[in-house]
Amino acid sequence: MRIRVIDIARPSTFDIDPDGRLDVAVLDSLLKRCVAAVTNSLKSPASRYSALQSVHISWMFEAMGFTHVTIRSLLTQGSKTPACVDALALARLQLEALYSVCLMVQDPSFVDIYVKSFWRDAYVRFLLEREEHKSLARFDEYLNQRALPLIEELRRASGVTDEEKATVEAEELGAPLPPGMTEAKIRPFPTPTKVIDKVEDADRKRMLMRLYPEYRRLCGFAHGSAQSWMFKNAFWERSVTRQHLTDAQRQGVFEKEVLDPALLHSSLAVIQSACEAATLYPADVELKAVVIEAWNMLSEMNLLGRTIWEVRAKSVLGVVQS
C-alpha cells in the first residue's frame, strides 16, 4: 500500500499554545492509569473474547507501559549521551503495538494469530539450534529435557495444533507430514501496512494511515538510518560534530528531534490503544474517563495529537470538545 500526503493530510483548523508546557510527570501518571484501567477491564473477558485472549491483550498493554518507562529513562539522560537517541527506536515499538491492538479489538482471531506467530518464531529458532548443535553432546540435556518440553508447553498454551506444528517442520526441515495429517500453516501477524488494509472501521483506518509516516520515520532509528548515527554523533562527547555545536544548539536538537517525538509517539500509542480497547467495554465509565483525561492533555499540547483526537478518538469516546 502506498500512502501519499494527499491521502492523509488534514489541514488544521485549530492551533495549540506554542508556549504551553507539558507536565511530563502528570502525563506519565495518566499513561499508568490508562494501562491499569485497560488491564482491570480485561479481567472480565469482553464479548466474543475468551479469558485467555483477554489475558494476552492485557500483557500487551503492560508491555507498552514497561517500554514507556524505558523511553523515559533514556530521555532523562538528555543530550549528554548518544543513548538518548535509542528512545526513538523504542517509540517505534509503541506505535507498532497500536497497530496490533487495532486488529485485536476488531476481531478476536487476530489475538490467536499474534500468539501463534510468536510460537512459530520460537519453534523455528529451536529447530535451528537443534540442527546446529545436535552433534555436540553437551547440548543433549538442554535440547531434549529442557528446551523441547518448554516449547511443547508454549505450544499448548498458544493453541497451536499438531498439524500446525508438523507443517512448520515440513516448511523448515523438509520433513514430510505424518500420515493422516494435512497442511495447516500458521499465518504471520500483519505488518502495519497490512494492518491498514485489514482494518474495517473507516475512522480507525484513517488514523492508522495518518500515523504511518510517523511510524516509517521511527523505523529508521531501529534500522540504523543515517539520521540515527548523525544525532548520536552530535551528542557524543568525543565527536567532531559535537564540537561544532554549542550547548544550546545541542539541547535544541535534543528537544525537537529526540525528546518531543519519542515522548509524543509513546504517549499517543498508549493512550490511543487504551481508547481502542474501550470499544470492547462501552459501558466501562472508569476506563473512558481516564482515556478522556489523557486525551484532553495530549490534544492540547501537540498538533498531531489533536489531529488523531479529531480523526478517531473523539468519536470513540463520545466527547464533544470545542
PDB file of C-alpha atoms in Angstrom:
ATOM      1  CA  MET A   1       0.000   0.000   0.000  1.00  0.00           C
ATOM      2  CA  ARG A   2       1.292   3.434  -0.949  1.00  0.00           C
ATOM      3  CA  ILE A   3       0.194   6.200   1.413  1.00  0.00           C
ATOM      4  CA  ARG A   4       0.502   9.649  -0.153  1.00  0.00           C
ATOM      5  CA  VAL A   5       0.477  13.031   1.526  1.00  0.00           C
ATOM      6  CA  ILE A   6      -2.661  13.987  -0.382  1.00  0.00           C
ATOM      7  CA  ASP A   7      -4.427  10.932   1.048  1.00  0.00           C
ATOM      8  CA  ILE A   8      -3.716  11.658   4.708  1.00  0.00           C
ATOM      9  CA  ALA A   9      -3.055  15.383   5.175  1.00  0.00           C
ATOM     10  CA  ARG A  10      -5.660  17.039   7.355  1.00  0.00           C
ATOM     11  CA  PRO A  11      -5.341  20.857   7.275  1.00  0.00           C
ATOM     12  CA  SER A  12      -5.586  22.233  10.800  1.00  0.00           C
ATOM     13  CA  THR A  13      -8.496  24.466  11.664  1.00  0.00           C
ATOM     14  CA  PHE A  14      -7.149  24.889  15.191  1.00  0.00           C
ATOM     15  CA  ASP A  15      -3.862  25.589  16.913  1.00  0.00           C
ATOM     16  CA  ILE A  16      -2.230  24.819  20.217  1.00  0.00           C
ATOM     17  CA  ASP A  17      -0.494  27.204  22.587  1.00  0.00           C
ATOM     18  CA  PRO A  18       3.154  27.022  21.424  1.00  0.00           C
ATOM     19  CA  ASP A  19       4.259  28.397  24.772  1.00  0.00           C
ATOM     20  CA  GLY A  20       2.337  25.797  26.752  1.00  0.00           C
ATOM     21  CA  ARG A  21       4.378  23.479  28.955  1.00  0.00           C
ATOM     22  CA  LEU A  22       3.755  19.763  29.200  1.00  0.00           C
ATOM     23  CA  ASP A  23       3.897  18.374  32.722  1.00  0.00           C
ATOM     24  CA  VAL A  24       5.642  15.086  31.950  1.00  0.00           C
ATOM     25  CA  ALA A  25       5.091  13.694  35.431  1.00  0.00           C
ATOM     26  CA  VAL A  26       1.328  14.170  35.035  1.00  0.00           C
ATOM     27  CA  LEU A  27       1.448  12.571  31.580  1.00  0.00           C
ATOM     28  CA  ASP A  28       3.385   9.573  32.907  1.00  0.00           C
ATOM     29  CA  SER A  29       0.799   9.153  35.633  1.00  0.00           C
ATOM     30  CA  LEU A  30      -2.034   9.257  33.099  1.00  0.00           C
ATOM     31  CA  LEU A  31      -0.351   6.582  30.989  1.00  0.00           C
ATOM     32  CA  LYS A  32      -0.010   4.315  34.012  1.00  0.00           C
ATOM     33  CA  ARG A  33      -3.669   4.856  34.794  1.00  0.00           C
ATOM     34  CA  CYS A  34      -4.652   4.073  31.193  1.00  0.00           C
ATOM     35  CA  VAL A  35      -2.742   0.785  31.305  1.00  0.00           C
ATOM     36  CA  ALA A  36      -4.186  -0.066  34.724  1.00  0.00           C
ATOM     37  CA  ALA A  37      -7.732   0.756  33.603  1.00  0.00           C
ATOM     38  CA  VAL A  38      -7.459  -1.413  30.490  1.00  0.00           C
ATOM     39  CA  THR A  39      -5.915  -4.378  32.297  1.00  0.00           C
ATOM     40  CA  ASN A  40      -8.555  -4.105  35.005  1.00  0.00           C
ATOM     41  CA  SER A  41     -11.336  -4.133  32.388  1.00  0.00           C
ATOM     42  CA  LEU A  42      -9.764  -7.132  30.647  1.00  0.00           C
ATOM     43  CA  LYS A  43     -10.104  -9.188  33.818  1.00  0.00           C
ATOM     44  CA  SER A  44     -13.686  -9.597  32.625  1.00  0.00           C
ATOM     45  CA  PRO A  45     -13.446 -11.070  29.105  1.00  0.00           C
ATOM     46  CA  ALA A  46     -15.115  -8.852  26.541  1.00  0.00           C
ATOM     47  CA  SER A  47     -17.882 -10.136  24.304  1.00  0.00           C
ATOM     48  CA  ARG A  48     -16.545 -12.711  21.797  1.00  0.00           C
ATOM     49  CA  TYR A  49     -13.181 -12.912  23.615  1.00  0.00           C
ATOM     50  CA  SER A  50     -12.006 -15.854  25.688  1.00  0.00           C
ATOM     51  CA  ALA A  51     -10.373 -15.359  29.068  1.00  0.00           C
ATOM     52  CA  LEU A  52      -7.008 -16.318  27.568  1.00  0.00           C
ATOM     53  CA  GLN A  53      -7.372 -13.859  24.696  1.00  0.00           C
ATOM     54  CA  SER A  54      -8.127 -11.118  27.203  1.00  0.00           C
ATOM     55  CA  VAL A  55      -5.009 -12.042  29.176  1.00  0.00           C
ATOM     56  CA  HIS A  56      -2.846 -11.796  26.061  1.00  0.00           C
ATOM     57  CA  ILE A  57      -4.190  -8.320  25.250  1.00  0.00           C
ATOM     58  CA  SER A  58      -3.604  -7.316  28.869  1.00  0.00           C
ATOM     59  CA  TRP A  59       0.030  -8.433  28.633  1.00  0.00           C
ATOM     60  CA  MET A  60       0.492  -6.274  25.549  1.00  0.00           C
ATOM     61  CA  PHE A  61      -0.714  -3.188  27.433  1.00  0.00           C
ATOM     62  CA  GLU A  62       1.543  -3.953  30.374  1.00  0.00           C
ATOM     63  CA  ALA A  63       4.480  -4.319  27.969  1.00  0.00           C
ATOM     64  CA  MET A  64       3.702  -0.903  26.462  1.00  0.00           C
ATOM     65  CA  GLY A  65       3.805   0.556  29.958  1.00  0.00           C
ATOM     66  CA  PHE A  66       7.224  -1.012  30.602  1.00  0.00           C
ATOM     67  CA  THR A  67       8.566   0.283  27.285  1.00  0.00           C
ATOM     68  CA  HIS A  68       7.411   3.806  28.104  1.00  0.00           C
ATOM     69  CA  VAL A  69       9.356   3.642  31.361  1.00  0.00           C
ATOM     70  CA  THR A  70      12.480   2.658  29.409  1.00  0.00           C
ATOM     71  CA  ILE A  71      11.938   5.520  26.954  1.00  0.00           C
ATOM     72  CA  ARG A  72      11.599   7.972  29.823  1.00  0.00           C
ATOM     73  CA  SER A  73      14.802   6.636  31.375  1.00  0.00           C
ATOM     74  CA  LEU A  74      16.721   7.239  28.145  1.00  0.00           C
ATOM     75  CA  LEU A  75      15.252  10.702  27.699  1.00  0.00           C
ATOM     76  CA  THR A  76      16.128  11.663  31.262  1.00  0.00           C
ATOM     77  CA  GLN A  77      19.815  11.333  30.317  1.00  0.00           C
ATOM     78  CA  GLY A  78      19.314  14.230  27.897  1.00  0.00           C
ATOM     79  CA  SER A  79      21.808  15.337  25.282  1.00  0.00           C
ATOM     80  CA  LYS A  80      24.772  14.313  27.436  1.00  0.00           C
ATOM     81  CA  THR A  81      24.777  10.814  25.943  1.00  0.00           C
ATOM     82  CA  PRO A  82      24.124   9.285  22.491  1.00  0.00           C
ATOM     83  CA  ALA A  83      21.971   6.638  24.199  1.00  0.00           C
ATOM     84  CA  CYS A  84      19.040   9.074  24.321  1.00  0.00           C
ATOM     85  CA  VAL A  85      18.550   8.623  20.540  1.00  0.00           C
ATOM     86  CA  ASP A  86      17.529   4.997  21.054  1.00  0.00           C
ATOM     87  CA  ALA A  87      14.330   6.248  22.665  1.00  0.00           C
ATOM     88  CA  LEU A  88      13.086   6.858  19.113  1.00  0.00           C
ATOM     89  CA  ALA A  89      13.552   3.195  18.161  1.00  0.00           C
ATOM     90  CA  LEU A  90      11.521   2.194  21.216  1.00  0.00           C
ATOM     91  CA  ALA A  91       8.832   4.740  20.318  1.00  0.00           C
ATOM     92  CA  ARG A  92       8.501   2.901  17.015  1.00  0.00           C
ATOM     93  CA  LEU A  93       7.803  -0.262  19.009  1.00  0.00           C
ATOM     94  CA  GLN A  94       4.989   1.561  20.801  1.00  0.00           C
ATOM     95  CA  LEU A  95       3.326   2.650  17.550  1.00  0.00           C
ATOM     96  CA  GLU A  96       3.614  -0.871  16.164  1.00  0.00           C
ATOM     97  CA  ALA A  97       1.791  -2.127  19.240  1.00  0.00           C
ATOM     98  CA  LEU A  98      -1.036   0.323  18.499  1.00  0.00           C
ATOM     99  CA  TYR A  99      -1.423  -1.175  15.018  1.00  0.00           C
ATOM    100  CA  SER A 100      -1.584  -4.652  16.552  1.00  0.00           C
ATOM    101  CA  VAL A 101      -4.151  -3.591  19.159  1.00  0.00           C
ATOM    102  CA  CYS A 102      -6.378  -2.156  16.418  1.00  0.00           C
ATOM    103  CA  LEU A 103      -6.664  -5.585  14.785  1.00  0.00           C
ATOM    104  CA  MET A 104      -7.051  -7.428  18.067  1.00  0.00           C
ATOM    105  CA  VAL A 105     -10.004  -5.308  19.159  1.00  0.00           C
ATOM    106  CA  GLN A 106     -11.560  -5.695  15.717  1.00  0.00           C
ATOM    107  CA  ASP A 107     -11.547  -9.489  15.733  1.00  0.00           C
ATOM    108  CA  PRO A 108     -10.517 -11.973  18.464  1.00  0.00           C
ATOM    109  CA  SER A 109      -8.957 -14.255  15.842  1.00  0.00           C
ATOM    110  CA  PHE A 110      -6.089 -11.790  15.471  1.00  0.00           C
ATOM    111  CA  VAL A 111      -5.128 -12.381  19.099  1.00  0.00           C
ATOM    112  CA  ASP A 112      -4.698 -16.059  18.261  1.00  0.00           C
ATOM    113  CA  ILE A 113      -2.730 -15.236  15.103  1.00  0.00           C
ATOM    114  CA  TYR A 114      -0.445 -12.960  17.127  1.00  0.00           C
ATOM    115  CA  VAL A 115       0.263 -15.623  19.737  1.00  0.00           C
ATOM    116  CA  LYS A 116       0.660 -18.490  17.261  1.00  0.00           C
ATOM    117  CA  SER A 117       3.015 -16.382  15.165  1.00  0.00           C
ATOM    118  CA  PHE A 118       5.161 -15.839  18.255  1.00  0.00           C
ATOM    119  CA  TRP A 119       5.249 -19.586  18.903  1.00  0.00           C
ATOM    120  CA  ARG A 120       6.233 -20.329  15.321  1.00  0.00           C
ATOM    121  CA  ASP A 121       9.193 -17.949  15.554  1.00  0.00           C
ATOM    122  CA  ALA A 122      10.287 -19.551  18.839  1.00  0.00           C
ATOM    123  CA  TYR A 123       9.975 -23.049  17.377  1.00  0.00           C
ATOM    124  CA  VAL A 124      11.933 -22.167  14.233  1.00  0.00           C
ATOM    125  CA  ARG A 125      14.717 -20.827  16.439  1.00  0.00           C
ATOM    126  CA  PHE A 126      14.661 -24.059  18.450  1.00  0.00           C
ATOM    127  CA  LEU A 127      14.841 -26.160  15.268  1.00  0.00           C
ATOM    128  CA  LEU A 128      17.794 -24.126  14.039  1.00  0.00           C
ATOM    129  CA  GLU A 129      19.601 -24.500  17.343  1.00  0.00           C
ATOM    130  CA  ARG A 130      18.898 -28.225  17.390  1.00  0.00           C
ATOM    131  CA  GLU A 131      20.187 -28.716  13.849  1.00  0.00           C
ATOM    132  CA  GLU A 132      23.384 -26.814  14.541  1.00  0.00           C
ATOM    133  CA  HIS A 133      24.142 -28.408  17.931  1.00  0.00           C
ATOM    134  CA  LYS A 134      22.782 -31.945  17.571  1.00  0.00           C
ATOM    135  CA  SER A 135      26.306 -33.379  17.229  1.00  0.00           C
ATOM    136  CA  LEU A 136      27.533 -31.664  20.393  1.00  0.00           C
ATOM    137  CA  ALA A 137      26.899 -33.935  23.365  1.00  0.00           C
ATOM    138  CA  ARG A 138      26.859 -31.098  25.893  1.00  0.00           C
ATOM    139  CA  PHE A 139      23.619 -29.775  24.312  1.00  0.00           C
ATOM    140  CA  ASP A 140      21.679 -33.075  24.608  1.00  0.00           C
ATOM    141  CA  GLU A 141      20.279 -32.419  28.058  1.00  0.00           C
ATOM    142  CA  TYR A 142      19.262 -28.846  27.239  1.00  0.00           C
ATOM    143  CA  LEU A 143      17.661 -29.576  23.855  1.00  0.00           C
ATOM    144  CA  ASN A 144      15.772 -32.714  24.832  1.00  0.00           C
ATOM    145  CA  GLN A 145      14.989 -32.303  28.524  1.00  0.00           C
ATOM    146  CA  ARG A 146      14.573 -28.559  28.932  1.00  0.00           C
ATOM    147  CA  ALA A 147      14.051 -26.716  25.641  1.00  0.00           C
ATOM    148  CA  LEU A 148      11.735 -29.223  23.947  1.00  0.00           C
ATOM    149  CA  PRO A 149       9.332 -29.588  26.916  1.00  0.00           C
ATOM    150  CA  LEU A 150       9.195 -25.790  27.209  1.00  0.00           C
ATOM    151  CA  ILE A 151       8.423 -25.445  23.501  1.00  0.00           C
ATOM    152  CA  GLU A 152       5.652 -28.016  23.866  1.00  0.00           C
ATOM    153  CA  GLU A 153       4.221 -26.235  26.891  1.00  0.00           C
ATOM    154  CA  LEU A 154       4.216 -22.950  24.950  1.00  0.00           C
ATOM    155  CA  ARG A 155       2.589 -24.690  22.001  1.00  0.00           C
ATOM    156  CA  ARG A 156      -0.323 -25.906  24.073  1.00  0.00           C
ATOM    157  CA  ALA A 157      -0.726 -22.504  25.721  1.00  0.00           C
ATOM    158  CA  SER A 158      -0.663 -20.834  22.293  1.00  0.00           C
ATOM    159  CA  GLY A 159      -3.327 -23.120  20.843  1.00  0.00           C
ATOM    160  CA  VAL A 160      -1.038 -24.494  18.130  1.00  0.00           C
ATOM    161  CA  THR A 161      -2.330 -27.820  16.772  1.00  0.00           C
ATOM    162  CA  ASP A 162      -0.334 -30.937  15.928  1.00  0.00           C
ATOM    163  CA  GLU A 163      -0.958 -30.242  12.252  1.00  0.00           C
ATOM    164  CA  GLU A 164       0.361 -26.689  12.542  1.00  0.00           C
ATOM    165  CA  LYS A 165       3.492 -27.915  14.328  1.00  0.00           C
ATOM    166  CA  ALA A 166       4.076 -30.613  11.713  1.00  0.00           C
ATOM    167  CA  THR A 167       3.606 -28.041   8.940  1.00  0.00           C
ATOM    168  CA  VAL A 168       6.330 -25.845  10.454  1.00  0.00           C
ATOM    169  CA  GLU A 169       8.660 -28.850  10.499  1.00  0.00           C
ATOM    170  CA  ALA A 170       7.814 -29.598   6.868  1.00  0.00           C
ATOM    171  CA  GLU A 171       8.498 -25.994   5.864  1.00  0.00           C
ATOM    172  CA  GLU A 172      11.726 -25.623   7.824  1.00  0.00           C
ATOM    173  CA  LEU A 173      13.249 -29.111   7.677  1.00  0.00           C
ATOM    174  CA  GLY A 174      11.730 -30.570   4.534  1.00  0.00           C
ATOM    175  CA  ALA A 175      10.178 -33.329   6.637  1.00  0.00           C
ATOM    176  CA  PRO A 176       7.056 -34.903   5.125  1.00  0.00           C
ATOM    177  CA  LEU A 177       3.803 -34.554   7.019  1.00  0.00           C
ATOM    178  CA  PRO A 178       2.906 -37.612   9.120  1.00  0.00           C
ATOM    179  CA  PRO A 179       0.278 -39.918   7.576  1.00  0.00           C
ATOM    180  CA  GLY A 180      -3.252 -38.638   8.050  1.00  0.00           C
ATOM    181  CA  MET A 181      -2.201 -35.014   8.590  1.00  0.00           C
ATOM    182  CA  THR A 182      -2.950 -32.150   6.232  1.00  0.00           C
ATOM    183  CA  GLU A 183      -1.002 -28.934   5.846  1.00  0.00           C
ATOM    184  CA  ALA A 184      -2.021 -26.206   8.316  1.00  0.00           C
ATOM    185  CA  LYS A 185       0.101 -23.083   8.030  1.00  0.00           C
ATOM    186  CA  ILE A 186       0.417 -20.590  10.859  1.00  0.00           C
ATOM    187  CA  ARG A 187      -0.418 -17.160   9.476  1.00  0.00           C
ATOM    188  CA  PRO A 188       2.076 -14.367  10.197  1.00  0.00           C
ATOM    189  CA  PHE A 189       0.679 -11.408  12.078  1.00  0.00           C
ATOM    190  CA  PRO A 190       0.256  -8.495   9.642  1.00  0.00           C
ATOM    191  CA  THR A 191       2.819  -5.696   9.438  1.00  0.00           C
ATOM    192  CA  PRO A 192       1.490  -2.117   9.833  1.00  0.00           C
ATOM    193  CA  THR A 193       0.731  -1.574   6.134  1.00  0.00           C
ATOM    194  CA  LYS A 194      -1.167  -4.858   6.009  1.00  0.00           C
ATOM    195  CA  VAL A 195      -2.949  -3.947   9.245  1.00  0.00           C
ATOM    196  CA  ILE A 196      -4.251  -0.834   7.493  1.00  0.00           C
ATOM    197  CA  ASP A 197      -5.581  -2.996   4.649  1.00  0.00           C
ATOM    198  CA  LYS A 198      -7.394  -5.282   7.090  1.00  0.00           C
ATOM    199  CA  VAL A 199      -8.892  -2.627   9.374  1.00  0.00           C
ATOM    200  CA  GLU A 200     -12.601  -2.254   8.653  1.00  0.00           C
ATOM    201  CA  ASP A 201     -13.627   0.840  10.615  1.00  0.00           C
ATOM    202  CA  ALA A 202     -13.151   3.897   8.385  1.00  0.00           C
ATOM    203  CA  ASP A 203     -12.033   6.279  11.157  1.00  0.00           C
ATOM    204  CA  ARG A 204      -9.627   3.706  12.600  1.00  0.00           C
ATOM    205  CA  LYS A 205      -8.150   3.190   9.134  1.00  0.00           C
ATOM    206  CA  ARG A 206      -7.736   6.947   8.613  1.00  0.00           C
ATOM    207  CA  MET A 207      -5.983   7.249  11.963  1.00  0.00           C
ATOM    208  CA  LEU A 208      -3.509   4.474  11.162  1.00  0.00           C
ATOM    209  CA  MET A 209      -2.858   5.903   7.718  1.00  0.00           C
ATOM    210  CA  ARG A 210      -2.050   9.307   9.222  1.00  0.00           C
ATOM    211  CA  LEU A 211       0.316   7.714  11.732  1.00  0.00           C
ATOM    212  CA  TYR A 212       2.123   5.635   9.133  1.00  0.00           C
ATOM    213  CA  PRO A 213       4.633   8.354   8.080  1.00  0.00           C
ATOM    214  CA  GLU A 214       5.466   8.784  11.776  1.00  0.00           C
ATOM    215  CA  TYR A 215       5.992   5.045  12.076  1.00  0.00           C
ATOM    216  CA  ARG A 216       8.212   4.943   8.997  1.00  0.00           C
ATOM    217  CA  ARG A 217      10.420   7.729  10.308  1.00  0.00           C
ATOM    218  CA  LEU A 218      10.860   5.952  13.624  1.00  0.00           C
ATOM    219  CA  CYS A 219      11.674   2.714  11.773  1.00  0.00           C
ATOM    220  CA  GLY A 220      14.813   4.422  10.505  1.00  0.00           C
ATOM    221  CA  PHE A 221      16.128   4.667  14.060  1.00  0.00           C
ATOM    222  CA  ALA A 222      15.514   0.954  14.584  1.00  0.00           C
ATOM    223  CA  HIS A 223      17.242   0.120  11.290  1.00  0.00           C
ATOM    224  CA  GLY A 224      20.340   2.261  11.805  1.00  0.00           C
ATOM    225  CA  SER A 225      19.498   5.155   9.492  1.00  0.00           C
ATOM    226  CA  ALA A 226      21.957   7.944   8.731  1.00  0.00           C
ATOM    227  CA  GLN A 227      19.853  10.285  10.839  1.00  0.00           C
ATOM    228  CA  SER A 228      20.304   7.988  13.814  1.00  0.00           C
ATOM    229  CA  TRP A 229      24.090   7.993  13.797  1.00  0.00           C
ATOM    230  CA  MET A 230      24.202  11.703  12.962  1.00  0.00           C
ATOM    231  CA  PHE A 231      22.195  12.500  16.100  1.00  0.00           C
ATOM    232  CA  LYS A 232      24.336  10.149  18.179  1.00  0.00           C
ATOM    233  CA  ASN A 233      27.479  11.831  16.952  1.00  0.00           C
ATOM    234  CA  ALA A 234      26.044  15.203  17.859  1.00  0.00           C
ATOM    235  CA  PHE A 235      25.595  14.017  21.462  1.00  0.00           C
ATOM    236  CA  TRP A 236      28.872  12.054  21.800  1.00  0.00           C
ATOM    237  CA  GLU A 237      31.414  13.969  23.853  1.00  0.00           C
ATOM    238  CA  ARG A 238      34.364  12.825  21.689  1.00  0.00           C
ATOM    239  CA  SER A 239      32.663  13.524  18.365  1.00  0.00           C
ATOM    240  CA  VAL A 240      33.918  16.178  15.963  1.00  0.00           C
ATOM    241  CA  THR A 241      30.295  17.009  15.172  1.00  0.00           C
ATOM    242  CA  ARG A 242      29.579  17.797  18.810  1.00  0.00           C
ATOM    243  CA  GLN A 243      32.466  20.246  18.897  1.00  0.00           C
ATOM    244  CA  HIS A 244      30.775  22.372  16.246  1.00  0.00           C
ATOM    245  CA  LEU A 245      27.589  22.762  18.286  1.00  0.00           C
ATOM    246  CA  THR A 246      27.005  24.970  21.281  1.00  0.00           C
ATOM    247  CA  ASP A 247      25.318  23.555  24.358  1.00  0.00           C
ATOM    248  CA  ALA A 248      22.172  25.487  23.435  1.00  0.00           C
ATOM    249  CA  GLN A 249      22.192  24.091  19.886  1.00  0.00           C
ATOM    250  CA  ARG A 250      22.644  20.537  21.116  1.00  0.00           C
ATOM    251  CA  GLN A 251      19.802  20.990  23.588  1.00  0.00           C
ATOM    252  CA  GLY A 252      17.611  22.368  20.805  1.00  0.00           C
ATOM    253  CA  VAL A 253      18.309  19.358  18.604  1.00  0.00           C
ATOM    254  CA  PHE A 254      17.627  17.016  21.509  1.00  0.00           C
ATOM    255  CA  GLU A 255      14.297  18.601  22.396  1.00  0.00           C
ATOM    256  CA  LYS A 256      12.981  18.926  18.827  1.00  0.00           C
ATOM    257  CA  GLU A 257      14.315  15.747  17.241  1.00  0.00           C
ATOM    258  CA  VAL A 258      14.503  13.267  20.127  1.00  0.00           C
ATOM    259  CA  LEU A 259      12.622  14.278  23.270  1.00  0.00           C
ATOM    260  CA  ASP A 260       9.409  15.595  21.744  1.00  0.00           C
ATOM    261  CA  PRO A 261       8.823  12.851  19.115  1.00  0.00           C
ATOM    262  CA  ALA A 262       9.797   9.971  21.408  1.00  0.00           C
ATOM    263  CA  LEU A 263       7.581  11.201  24.233  1.00  0.00           C
ATOM    264  CA  LEU A 264       4.716  12.077  21.904  1.00  0.00           C
ATOM    265  CA  HIS A 265       4.593   8.819  19.970  1.00  0.00           C
ATOM    266  CA  SER A 266       4.982   6.623  23.026  1.00  0.00           C
ATOM    267  CA  SER A 267       2.249   8.519  24.867  1.00  0.00           C
ATOM    268  CA  LEU A 268      -0.042   8.667  21.861  1.00  0.00           C
ATOM    269  CA  ALA A 269       0.348   4.935  21.236  1.00  0.00           C
ATOM    270  CA  VAL A 270      -0.539   4.007  24.811  1.00  0.00           C
ATOM    271  CA  ILE A 271      -3.454   6.427  25.087  1.00  0.00           C
ATOM    272  CA  GLN A 272      -4.983   5.545  21.722  1.00  0.00           C
ATOM    273  CA  SER A 273      -4.508   1.819  22.331  1.00  0.00           C
ATOM    274  CA  ALA A 274      -6.494   2.297  25.544  1.00  0.00           C
ATOM    275  CA  CYS A 275      -9.080   4.214  23.530  1.00  0.00           C
ATOM    276  CA  GLU A 276      -9.385   1.297  21.096  1.00  0.00           C
ATOM    277  CA  ALA A 277      -9.693  -1.151  23.995  1.00  0.00           C
ATOM    278  CA  ALA A 278     -12.545   0.981  25.319  1.00  0.00           C
ATOM    279  CA  THR A 279     -14.580  -0.085  22.273  1.00  0.00           C
ATOM    280  CA  LEU A 280     -14.713  -3.558  23.837  1.00  0.00           C
ATOM    281  CA  TYR A 281     -16.238  -2.140  27.032  1.00  0.00           C
ATOM    282  CA  PRO A 282     -18.726   0.561  26.002  1.00  0.00           C
ATOM    283  CA  ALA A 283     -20.293   0.620  29.484  1.00  0.00           C
ATOM    284  CA  ASP A 284     -16.994   0.967  31.361  1.00  0.00           C
ATOM    285  CA  VAL A 285     -17.225   4.554  32.577  1.00  0.00           C
ATOM    286  CA  GLU A 286     -13.952   4.456  34.525  1.00  0.00           C
ATOM    287  CA  LEU A 287     -11.932   3.313  31.509  1.00  0.00           C
ATOM    288  CA  LYS A 288     -13.416   6.005  29.288  1.00  0.00           C
ATOM    289  CA  ALA A 289     -12.903   8.673  31.939  1.00  0.00           C
ATOM    290  CA  VAL A 290      -9.150   8.131  32.279  1.00  0.00           C
ATOM    291  CA  VAL A 291      -8.673   7.907  28.499  1.00  0.00           C
ATOM    292  CA  ILE A 292     -10.603  11.160  28.019  1.00  0.00           C
ATOM    293  CA  GLU A 293      -8.476  12.831  30.695  1.00  0.00           C
ATOM    294  CA  ALA A 294      -5.283  11.659  28.979  1.00  0.00           C
ATOM    295  CA  TRP A 295      -6.505  12.768  25.559  1.00  0.00           C
ATOM    296  CA  ASN A 296      -7.538  16.178  26.880  1.00  0.00           C
ATOM    297  CA  MET A 297      -3.952  16.749  27.937  1.00  0.00           C
ATOM    298  CA  LEU A 298      -2.271  15.377  24.806  1.00  0.00           C
ATOM    299  CA  SER A 299      -4.607  17.048  22.312  1.00  0.00           C
ATOM    300  CA  GLU A 300      -3.965  20.447  23.874  1.00  0.00           C
ATOM    301  CA  MET A 301      -0.184  20.104  23.759  1.00  0.00           C
ATOM    302  CA  ASN A 302       0.542  18.728  20.265  1.00  0.00           C
ATOM    303  CA  LEU A 303      -0.920  19.283  16.792  1.00  0.00           C
ATOM    304  CA  LEU A 304      -0.534  15.644  15.735  1.00  0.00           C
ATOM    305  CA  GLY A 305      -2.218  14.594  18.954  1.00  0.00           C
ATOM    306  CA  ARG A 306      -5.076  16.972  18.238  1.00  0.00           C
ATOM    307  CA  THR A 307      -5.394  15.571  14.703  1.00  0.00           C
ATOM    308  CA  ILE A 308      -5.630  11.970  15.937  1.00  0.00           C
ATOM    309  CA  TRP A 309      -8.164  13.100  18.526  1.00  0.00           C
ATOM    310  CA  GLU A 310     -10.322  14.637  15.801  1.00  0.00           C
ATOM    311  CA  VAL A 311      -9.903  11.761  13.343  1.00  0.00           C
ATOM    312  CA  ARG A 312     -10.619   8.887  15.713  1.00  0.00           C
ATOM    313  CA  ALA A 313     -10.551   9.277  19.484  1.00  0.00           C
ATOM    314  CA  LYS A 314     -13.316  11.837  19.910  1.00  0.00           C
ATOM    315  CA  SER A 315     -15.916   9.721  18.131  1.00  0.00           C
ATOM    316  CA  VAL A 316     -14.941   6.588  20.084  1.00  0.00           C
ATOM    317  CA  LEU A 317     -15.183   8.308  23.427  1.00  0.00           C
ATOM    318  CA  GLY A 318     -18.372  10.188  22.622  1.00  0.00           C
ATOM    319  CA  VAL A 319     -16.894  13.532  23.607  1.00  0.00           C
ATOM    320  CA  VAL A 320     -17.658  16.969  22.210  1.00  0.00           C
ATOM    321  CA  GLN A 321     -14.681  19.299  22.518  1.00  0.00           C
ATOM    322  CA  SER A 322     -14.748  22.892  21.396  1.00  0.00           C
TER     323      SER A 322
END
